[in-house]
Coordinates of C-alpha atoms in Angstrom, one line a residue:
M929 CA -112.4 97.2 103.2
S930 CA -115.7 97.2 102.9
S931 CA -116.1 96.2 99.1
Y932 CA -112.8 94.2 99.9
V933 CA -114.3 92.2 102.9
A934 CA -117.3 91.6 100.3
M935 CA -115.5 90.0 97.9
A936 CA -114.3 87.2 100.1
A937 CA -117.7 87.0 101.4
A938 CA -119.0 86.6 98.2
R939 CA -116.0 84.5 97.7
G940 CA -116.3 82.5 100.2
A941 CA -119.9 82.0 99.4
M942 CA -119.4 80.7 96.0
C943 CA -117.0 78.2 97.2
Y944 CA -119.2 76.5 99.9
S945 CA -121.6 76.5 97.1
K946 CA -120.1 75.1 95.3
S947 CA -118.3 72.1 97.2
T948 CA -122.4 71.7 98.9
A949 CA -123.2 70.4 95.3
L950 CA -119.1 68.5 94.8
A951 CA -120.9 66.6 98.6
D952 CA -124.0 65.6 97.5
L953 CA -124.6 62.1 97.6
Q954 CA -128.6 62.5 97.2
R955 CA -128.3 60.1 94.3
P956 CA -125.5 57.8 94.4
E957 CA -126.4 54.9 91.9
S958 CA -126.5 57.5 88.9
W959 CA -122.8 58.0 89.9
S960 CA -120.2 57.7 86.9
A961 CA -118.1 54.6 88.1
F962 CA -121.3 52.5 88.2
S963 CA -122.7 53.5 84.7
G964 CA -121.9 49.9 83.3
A965 CA -124.2 48.7 86.2
R966 CA -126.7 51.1 85.2
Q967 CA -126.4 49.5 81.5
L968 CA -128.5 46.3 82.5
R969 CA -131.3 45.1 83.9
R970 CA -129.7 43.5 86.7
R971 CA -132.1 40.9 88.5
W972 CA -131.5 40.6 92.7
F973 CA -132.5 37.5 94.1
L974 CA -132.6 38.3 98.0
H975 CA -131.9 34.7 100.3
M976 CA -133.0 35.5 103.0
G977 CA -132.7 33.0 106.0
A978 CA -131.2 32.6 110.3
T979 CA -127.8 30.5 110.3
N980 CA -127.8 27.2 109.1
S981 CA -130.4 27.1 107.4
G982 CA -129.2 26.7 103.7
K983 CA -129.5 30.5 102.0
T984 CA -125.9 30.1 100.8
H985 CA -125.4 27.1 100.0
E986 CA -128.5 27.2 97.5
A987 CA -127.0 31.0 96.5
L988 CA -123.8 28.8 95.4
K989 CA -125.2 26.3 93.8
H990 CA -126.2 28.8 91.1
L991 CA -123.0 30.4 91.2
F992 CA -122.0 27.1 90.2
N993 CA -124.1 26.6 87.5
A994 CA -123.5 29.7 85.2
R995 CA -120.8 30.6 82.5
T996 CA -119.0 33.6 85.3
G997 CA -119.3 33.8 87.9
I998 CA -118.7 36.4 91.0
Y999 CA -118.3 35.5 94.9
L1000 CA -118.3 38.6 97.2
A1001 CA -116.8 37.7 100.8
P1002 CA -117.0 39.7 103.9
L1003 CA -114.0 38.1 105.3
R1004 CA -110.3 36.2 103.9
L1005 CA -111.6 33.4 105.4
L1006 CA -114.6 33.1 103.2
A1007 CA -113.4 34.1 100.1
W1008 CA -111.0 31.0 100.2
E1009 CA -113.3 28.5 101.0
V1010 CA -115.1 29.4 98.6
F1011 CA -112.4 28.9 95.8
E1012 CA -111.3 25.9 97.8
R1013 CA -114.6 24.9 96.9
M1014 CA -114.6 26.5 92.5
R1015 CA -110.4 24.9 92.5
S1016 CA -112.4 21.2 93.6
A1017 CA -115.3 21.8 91.1
G1018 CA -113.3 22.0 88.2
L1019 CA -113.2 26.2 88.1
H1020 CA -111.8 27.9 86.1
C1021 CA -110.9 30.1 89.6
A1022 CA -109.2 32.7 90.8
L1023 CA -109.5 34.2 94.1
R1024 CA -109.1 38.6 95.4
T1025 CA -108.2 40.2 98.8
G1026 CA -106.9 42.6 99.5
Q1027 CA -103.5 40.5 100.9
E1028 CA -103.3 37.7 97.2
Q1029 CA -104.1 37.6 93.9
L1030 CA -103.6 33.7 92.7
G1031 CA -105.3 32.4 89.7
P1032 CA -105.7 33.8 85.9
D1033 CA -106.7 37.4 85.1
D1034 CA -109.6 35.9 82.6
A1035 CA -110.9 33.7 85.3
S1036 CA -115.0 32.5 84.5
H1037 CA -115.3 32.6 88.0
V1038 CA -113.4 34.8 91.0
A1039 CA -114.3 34.5 94.8
C1040 CA -113.2 38.4 96.4
T1041 CA -113.7 40.3 99.4
I1042 CA -116.7 42.6 99.3
E1043 CA -114.4 45.5 99.3
M1044 CA -112.4 44.6 96.1
A1045 CA -115.2 44.3 93.7
P1046 CA -114.6 44.8 90.0
L1047 CA -117.1 47.0 88.9
K1048 CA -115.6 47.3 85.9
G1049 CA -117.0 43.7 85.3
R1050 CA -114.3 40.3 84.0
T1051 CA -111.1 40.7 83.4
L1052 CA -111.5 39.2 79.5
R1053 CA -108.0 37.7 77.2
D1054 CA -110.6 37.5 74.0
P1055 CA -112.4 41.2 73.8
S1056 CA -115.3 39.4 72.4
E1057 CA -116.9 38.1 75.8
P1058 CA -118.9 39.5 77.4
S1059 CA -117.3 41.8 80.5
V1060 CA -120.5 41.0 82.5
W1061 CA -120.6 37.7 84.8
E1062 CA -123.4 36.1 84.2
V1063 CA -124.6 35.8 88.6
A1064 CA -123.4 37.4 91.6
V1065 CA -123.3 36.4 94.4
V1066 CA -122.7 38.8 97.4
D1067 CA -122.9 37.3 100.4
E1068 CA -124.2 38.8 104.7
A1069 CA -126.3 40.9 102.4
Q1070 CA -127.5 42.9 106.2
L1071 CA -124.0 44.8 106.6
V1072 CA -125.0 46.7 104.1
S1073 CA -126.3 48.9 106.9
D1074 CA -123.6 48.3 109.0
P1075 CA -122.1 51.9 109.6
N1076 CA -118.2 50.7 109.9
R1077 CA -117.4 48.4 106.5
G1078 CA -121.7 49.0 105.0
A1079 CA -120.9 50.9 102.1
A1080 CA -118.6 48.1 100.5
W1081 CA -121.9 46.2 100.8
T1082 CA -123.6 48.9 99.1
R1083 CA -120.9 49.9 96.4
A1084 CA -121.1 46.6 95.5
L1085 CA -124.4 46.2 94.4
L1086 CA -125.5 48.8 93.0
G1087 CA -122.2 49.6 90.6
L1088 CA -121.5 45.1 89.7
K1089 CA -122.3 44.9 86.2
A1090 CA -123.7 40.5 86.9
M1091 CA -127.1 40.1 85.3
A1092 CA -128.3 37.6 88.8
L1093 CA -127.4 39.5 91.9
H1094 CA -127.6 36.7 94.7
L1095 CA -127.8 38.6 98.3
C1096 CA -127.4 36.7 101.2
G1097 CA -128.6 37.6 104.5
S1098 CA -130.2 37.5 107.8
P1099 CA -133.5 38.9 109.1
S1100 CA -133.6 42.6 110.0
D1101 CA -136.2 44.1 109.8
G1102 CA -136.8 47.1 107.5
L1103 CA -134.3 45.2 104.9
E1104 CA -136.4 43.3 102.3
Q1105 CA -138.3 47.3 102.0
L1106 CA -134.4 48.9 102.1
F1107 CA -133.2 45.7 98.4
Q1108 CA -136.7 46.2 97.3
A1109 CA -135.7 50.2 97.4
M1110 CA -132.3 49.9 96.2
A1111 CA -132.8 48.0 93.1
T1112 CA -135.7 50.3 92.0
A1113 CA -133.4 52.6 92.3
C1114 CA -131.3 51.1 89.7
G1115 CA -134.6 50.5 87.4
D1116 CA -133.4 46.2 88.4
A1117 CA -136.7 43.7 89.7
L1118 CA -135.9 42.4 93.3
K1119 CA -137.6 38.8 94.3
V1120 CA -137.4 37.4 97.9
R1121 CA -137.3 33.8 98.9
R1122 CA -136.7 33.0 102.8
F1123 CA -135.5 30.0 104.2
E1124 CA -135.6 28.3 107.4
R1125 CA -133.3 26.8 110.4
L1126 CA -132.8 22.6 109.0
A1127 CA -132.9 21.8 112.5
P1128 CA -134.2 23.9 116.0
L1129 CA -132.3 25.4 117.9
L1130 CA -133.4 24.6 121.4
F1131 CA -132.9 27.2 124.8
D1132 CA -131.0 25.7 128.1
E1133 CA -132.6 26.9 131.5
A1134 CA -129.5 25.9 133.9
P1135 CA -126.4 27.4 133.3
V1136 CA -123.7 25.8 132.8
E1137 CA -120.3 25.1 135.2
L1138 CA -116.9 25.5 132.9
S1139 CA -116.3 21.9 134.6
S1140 CA -119.1 19.6 132.6
L1141 CA -118.7 21.8 129.4
Q1142 CA -118.8 18.8 126.6
A1143 CA -117.1 17.3 123.5
E1144 CA -118.8 19.9 120.7
D1145 CA -119.3 22.6 123.2
C1146 CA -118.3 26.2 122.0
L1147 CA -117.2 29.3 125.0
L1148 CA -118.2 32.4 123.5
C1149 CA -116.3 35.0 124.8
F1150 CA -115.2 38.8 123.2
S1151 CA -112.2 39.9 123.4
R1152 CA -109.0 38.0 123.1
V1153 CA -107.5 38.0 127.2
E1154 CA -110.8 36.3 127.7
V1155 CA -110.2 33.7 125.4
L1156 CA -107.0 32.7 125.7
A1157 CA -107.4 32.8 129.7
A1158 CA -110.6 30.8 129.3
K1159 CA -108.1 28.6 127.2
K1160 CA -105.6 28.3 130.5
Q1161 CA -108.4 27.4 132.8
L1162 CA -110.2 25.3 131.2
E1163 CA -107.2 23.6 130.3
G1164 CA -106.5 23.2 133.8
L1165 CA -109.7 21.5 134.1
G1166 CA -108.2 19.1 131.7
F1167 CA -110.1 19.4 127.6
R1168 CA -107.8 19.9 125.3
V1169 CA -108.6 23.2 123.7
A1170 CA -109.2 25.0 120.3
V1171 CA -109.8 29.1 119.5
I1172 CA -110.7 31.5 117.8
Y1173 CA -110.4 35.0 117.6
G1174 CA -110.8 38.2 115.3
G1175 CA -107.1 38.9 115.9
L1176 CA -105.8 35.6 114.7
P1177 CA -104.5 35.9 111.1
P1178 CA -107.2 34.1 109.2
E1179 CA -104.8 30.9 107.8
V1180 CA -104.6 30.4 111.9
R1181 CA -108.2 30.8 112.9
Q1182 CA -108.7 27.8 109.8
H1183 CA -106.6 25.8 111.2
Q1184 CA -108.1 25.8 114.7
A1185 CA -111.5 25.4 113.1
R1186 CA -110.1 22.1 112.2
L1187 CA -108.9 20.9 115.1
F1188 CA -112.3 22.0 116.9
N1189 CA -114.2 19.9 114.4
A1190 CA -111.7 16.9 114.3
Q1191 CA -112.7 16.5 117.3
E1192 CA -107.8 17.3 117.6
A1193 CA -109.5 20.2 120.0
E1194 CA -112.8 18.5 122.3
V1195 CA -113.8 22.8 122.7
L1196 CA -114.3 25.9 121.5
V1197 CA -113.2 28.5 122.9
A1198 CA -113.4 32.1 120.5
S1199 CA -115.2 35.6 120.7
D1200 CA -117.8 36.8 117.9
A1201 CA -115.3 36.4 115.2
I1202 CA -117.4 33.0 114.7
G1203 CA -120.4 33.9 114.3
L1204 CA -119.2 34.8 109.9
G1205 CA -117.9 32.1 108.2
L1206 CA -115.6 29.1 109.7
N1207 CA -117.9 25.5 109.4
L1208 CA -117.5 24.4 113.2
R1209 CA -119.3 21.1 114.2
I1210 CA -120.9 22.9 117.5
R1211 CA -123.4 20.9 119.2
R1212 CA -124.0 23.5 122.3
V1213 CA -122.8 27.1 122.1
I1214 CA -122.6 28.6 125.7
F1215 CA -121.9 32.1 126.2
A1216 CA -119.5 33.3 129.1
S1217 CA -120.7 36.8 128.9
F1218 CA -123.1 38.9 126.8
Q1219 CA -120.8 42.8 126.7
K1220 CA -118.2 43.6 124.7
F1221 CA -116.3 46.2 123.7
D1222 CA -116.9 47.6 120.5
G1223 CA -113.2 50.3 120.5
E1224 CA -115.6 52.9 122.3
Q1225 CA -117.3 51.0 125.3
R1226 CA -118.1 48.2 127.0
R1227 CA -121.9 47.4 125.7
F1228 CA -124.9 44.5 125.8
L1229 CA -124.7 42.3 122.4
S1230 CA -128.2 43.3 121.0
A1231 CA -131.1 40.9 119.4
S1232 CA -130.0 40.6 116.2
E1233 CA -125.7 39.7 117.0
L1234 CA -126.7 37.2 120.1
R1235 CA -129.4 35.2 117.6
Q1236 CA -126.4 35.6 115.5
L1237 CA -124.4 34.2 117.0
A1238 CA -126.5 31.5 119.1
G1239 CA -127.6 30.7 116.1
R1240 CA -124.1 28.1 115.7
A1241 CA -124.7 26.2 116.8
G1242 CA -125.7 23.1 115.2
R1243 CA -125.5 21.6 111.8
G1244 CA -127.1 20.4 109.0
R1245 CA -130.1 18.2 110.5
R1246 CA -129.2 18.5 114.2
P1247 CA -130.2 19.9 117.1
G1248 CA -128.4 23.2 117.2
H1249 CA -128.8 23.8 122.0
V1250 CA -127.6 27.0 123.6
A1251 CA -126.8 28.6 126.9
A1252 CA -125.1 31.2 129.8
A1253 CA -122.5 29.6 131.6
K1254 CA -122.2 30.1 135.4
S1255 CA -120.9 33.7 135.4
A1256 CA -123.3 34.8 133.1
E1257 CA -126.8 33.4 134.6
S1258 CA -128.1 36.9 135.7
D1259 CA -128.3 38.0 132.3
V1260 CA -129.9 35.1 131.0
A1261 CA -133.0 37.0 130.0
R1262 CA -131.5 38.4 127.1
L1263 CA -130.5 35.5 125.8
R1264 CA -134.3 34.1 125.9
D1265 CA -135.7 37.7 124.9
A1266 CA -133.8 37.5 121.5
L1267 CA -134.4 34.2 120.8
E1268 CA -138.0 34.6 121.9
A1269 CA -138.2 38.0 120.0
S1270 CA -139.4 37.5 116.1
V1271 CA -138.9 39.5 113.2
D1272 CA -140.1 40.8 110.1
E1273 CA -137.6 42.3 107.5
R1274 CA -140.2 44.0 105.5
Q1275 CA -141.0 45.9 108.0
G1276 CA -139.2 49.4 109.0
T1277 CA -138.2 52.1 108.0
E1278 CA -135.2 52.5 110.1
V1279 CA -132.6 50.9 108.3
Q1280 CA -130.2 52.2 106.2
A1281 CA -127.4 51.6 103.8
A1282 CA -124.0 52.8 105.5
L1283 CA -121.7 55.5 102.3
L1284 CA -118.9 57.0 101.3
P1285 CA -117.8 59.8 99.1
L1286 CA -116.1 57.7 96.1
P1287 CA -112.2 58.7 95.7
E1288 CA -113.5 61.4 93.4
H1289 CA -115.4 63.2 94.8
L1290 CA -112.9 63.9 97.1
E1291 CA -110.4 65.0 94.4
A1292 CA -113.3 67.0 93.1
F1293 CA -114.2 68.1 96.4
S1294 CA -110.0 69.1 97.1
Q1295 CA -109.4 70.9 93.4
C1296 CA -112.8 73.6 94.7
L1297 CA -111.6 74.1 97.8
E1298 CA -107.8 74.3 96.9
R1299 CA -108.6 76.9 94.6
D1300 CA -110.2 79.2 97.3
L1301 CA -108.9 78.5 101.2
G1302 CA -105.3 76.6 99.8
A1303 CA -104.2 73.1 100.3
L1304 CA -106.3 70.7 103.7
P1305 CA -105.3 68.1 105.7
F1306 CA -106.5 65.2 104.3
A1307 CA -108.3 64.6 107.4
E1308 CA -109.8 68.0 107.3
L1309 CA -110.9 68.0 103.8
V1310 CA -112.6 64.5 104.9
E1311 CA -114.5 66.6 107.6
R1312 CA -115.2 69.5 105.7
F1313 CA -117.0 67.3 103.0
L1314 CA -119.0 64.8 105.9
A1315 CA -120.1 68.0 107.0
V1316 CA -121.4 69.4 103.8
A1317 CA -122.1 65.8 102.3
D1318 CA -125.7 65.1 101.4
V1319 CA -127.5 62.0 101.4
S1320 CA -131.0 60.8 101.1
P1321 CA -133.0 59.4 103.5
L1322 CA -132.1 54.9 101.8
Y1323 CA -128.4 55.3 103.0
M1324 CA -126.1 57.1 105.6
L1325 CA -123.3 58.3 106.0
A1326 CA -121.0 56.0 107.0
Q1327 CA -118.0 56.8 109.5
A1328 CA -115.7 57.4 108.5
K1329 CA -113.5 57.4 112.2
T1330 CA -110.9 55.4 110.7
V1331 CA -110.7 56.8 107.5
I1332 CA -110.0 60.2 109.8
R1333 CA -107.6 58.7 112.6
L1334 CA -105.4 57.3 109.9
A1335 CA -105.1 60.6 108.3
H1336 CA -103.7 62.0 111.6
F1337 CA -101.7 60.2 112.1
L1338 CA -99.6 60.7 108.7
E1339 CA -100.6 64.0 108.5
D1340 CA -97.3 64.9 108.1
I1341 CA -96.5 62.5 104.8
R1342 CA -97.3 65.0 101.8
L1343 CA -99.1 62.6 99.3
H1344 CA -101.5 63.2 96.5
P1345 CA -105.4 63.4 98.3
S1346 CA -106.5 59.9 96.1
E1347 CA -103.2 59.0 96.9
K1348 CA -104.0 59.4 100.4
Y1349 CA -107.5 58.3 100.8
V1350 CA -106.2 54.8 99.4
F1351 CA -103.6 54.4 102.6
C1352 CA -106.4 56.2 104.9
Q1353 CA -108.3 53.4 104.1
A1354 CA -105.7 50.5 104.6
P1355 CA -107.7 47.3 106.0
I1356 CA -105.7 48.3 109.7
S1357 CA -106.1 47.6 113.6
P1358 CA -105.7 51.1 115.9
D1359 CA -102.8 49.1 118.0
M1360 CA -99.1 51.7 116.9
A1361 CA -97.7 48.5 115.4
A1362 CA -99.4 48.3 111.9
M1363 CA -100.4 52.1 112.8
T1364 CA -96.0 52.6 113.2
A1365 CA -95.6 50.0 110.3
L1366 CA -98.6 52.4 108.0
H1367 CA -96.3 55.1 108.4
G1368 CA -93.1 54.7 107.6
F1369 CA -94.3 52.9 104.3
A1370 CA -96.4 55.3 103.5
R1371 CA -93.1 58.4 104.4
D1372 CA -91.0 55.9 102.2
F1373 CA -93.7 56.0 99.3
V1374 CA -93.6 59.7 99.4
S1375 CA -90.3 59.8 99.0
G1376 CA -89.9 57.8 95.4
A1377 CA -87.6 54.8 97.6
V1378 CA -88.8 51.1 96.7
V1379 CA -90.7 50.5 100.0
F1380 CA -89.1 47.0 101.6
P1381 CA -91.0 45.3 104.3
D1382 CA -89.9 46.5 107.9
L1383 CA -89.8 42.4 109.5
A1384 CA -88.3 43.5 112.4
G1385 CA -88.1 40.4 115.0
V1386 CA -89.0 37.6 112.9
D1387 CA -86.2 36.3 114.6
G1388 CA -87.7 36.8 117.8
T1389 CA -90.1 34.2 118.3
H1390 CA -87.7 31.1 117.1
G1391 CA -88.1 29.9 121.5
M1392 CA -92.5 29.0 120.8
D1393 CA -92.0 25.7 120.4
G1394 CA -93.2 23.4 122.8
V1395 CA -92.4 26.3 125.4
D1396 CA -95.6 25.6 128.3
M1397 CA -95.7 29.0 128.8
G1398 CA -98.2 30.8 131.0
E1399 CA -101.4 32.7 130.6
S1400 CA -99.6 36.2 130.3
E1401 CA -96.6 34.8 129.1
L1402 CA -98.8 33.2 126.4
A1403 CA -101.0 36.1 125.6
R1404 CA -97.8 38.2 124.9
K1405 CA -96.1 36.6 122.6
V1406 CA -99.4 35.8 120.7
L1407 CA -99.9 38.9 120.5
E1408 CA -96.2 39.8 119.6
L1409 CA -97.0 37.6 116.2
E1410 CA -99.7 38.5 115.3
N1411 CA -98.2 42.3 115.6
L1412 CA -95.6 40.3 113.2
H1413 CA -98.1 39.6 111.2
K1414 CA -100.4 42.6 111.0
V1415 CA -97.1 44.5 109.3
C1416 CA -97.4 41.4 106.3
D1417 CA -100.8 41.9 106.2
T1418 CA -99.9 46.3 105.3
Y1419 CA -97.4 45.7 102.9
L1420 CA -99.0 43.1 100.9
W1421 CA -102.7 45.2 101.5
L1422 CA -100.2 48.4 99.7
A1423 CA -98.1 46.2 97.3
S1424 CA -101.9 45.0 95.2
R1425 CA -102.1 49.1 95.0
F1426 CA -98.7 50.4 94.6
P1427 CA -97.1 47.2 93.5
S1428 CA -94.1 49.8 91.5
A1429 CA -92.9 51.3 94.7
F1430 CA -94.1 47.5 97.0
V1431 CA -91.7 45.4 95.1
D1432 CA -91.5 43.0 98.1
A1433 CA -94.8 40.9 98.4
P1434 CA -93.0 37.5 97.6
M1435 CA -91.2 37.9 101.1
A1436 CA -93.7 39.3 103.3
E1437 CA -95.6 36.4 102.3
K1438 CA -92.8 33.9 103.0
V1439 CA -93.1 35.9 106.6
R1440 CA -96.3 36.2 107.0
R1441 CA -96.8 32.2 106.3
H1442 CA -93.5 31.5 108.6
V1443 CA -95.4 33.8 111.8
S1444 CA -99.2 31.8 111.0
L1445 CA -97.2 28.7 111.9
K1446 CA -95.5 30.0 114.8
I1447 CA -98.9 31.2 116.3
S1448 CA -101.0 27.4 115.4
K1449 CA -98.4 26.4 117.5
A1450 CA -98.1 29.0 120.0
L1451 CA -101.9 28.1 120.4
R1452 CA -102.0 24.4 119.8
P1453 CA -104.0 22.7 122.0
R1454 CA -102.6 20.5 125.0

């Protein structure tokens, strides 16, 4: 009996040793997935500056003048915007997001979301052409340290096959130091250029009454409920109002931005979704609150978040103004301190790049554990990997809460680990509509059946045209439409990864456009 126990203990120790070796993420730049980039001597150009400093404009000039180039966006909205600019410039271009695949495979210029970064280089029709991009622009590069999404920036920076990487980012303590260390580890060189705002940002001490708002003002709230409530309140005061918040489909946000920029809406009510992307003619940013719910708790905005949002005021050479609403005047000192604080992106050691394992890491880890422990639920597999994973001081393990939450939700679906990992990375919000749709899609997928989108509720959107709804009715109707849009989005995202199973992408796209129009009509300025 004792020999059996000893053998079991030895086998367990060997299993632990093997598994920890497979979870060694100390040198991600040496991963085989990034080997193509390691064969190049790449040049990194870091464009550092606040909002409205011209840093992205400068980087895009290099992209548009290059023979080949790729733009990596933090949002589909930004990818679309740059894609449209590429088309207007007459470039042989394409758009690649999780939900859209437009343009030719052999495009010379591509606009894509950061998660879609093609590490194998360009798709070529002529094998004699180089597969390496001449220029790559990585926007909002400071998000490399974001614990939720930063791993996508890390993957792109380490693995892109591009001769010149132009990184655009907002100043942040220690960021330059981090990028210098990452470039050095890759055998690359880094050059930094700093940009100043094109026009000053002025802090207005006096709190603002909502009745005294002016044209080109933006009132910042921090939830869809608060945004829609403020819209109704301001319309009651006689303002024509546009709204932008994170739950809105990208095309609806674009439409609302156009209404505001064309002055068909005098005032914009928005959440922190305006912090990234969207060119908006905002003269003054007014904070209705300085707190937001971040998915776990209600907290005060950080100094960097305040600066990013305040910086949306003023475009080009026009000065911007920033103030607090009367309802938030008790916390106005936070805004003043954030605007007056100095930032040195060259100093500090706290900032780290977020890192997650690649599918091949989890596959090898799963096979190792399966030999000794049997097949594990995918959520437990990910949790075990992250528990023993080891990273260097340059990196931190990204939060995998969404992956683990979805893995638990899909626990009854028996998928191969690599396929389960794909499903668990679907960009969906934690509401039941999107989660239930994902579960249904996974169930149909694993059965081997062709998967069709569940579009129940499409016919229920017909009663929204021209209806003067109250605040609660508006919020309910718009939420229903947003949920239906998320179902279509999820289907299209999966169709881009499993096209032979998710075959009805055209129908999902048609319904998605229909729903976006319905939302736009429901939110039109009154």
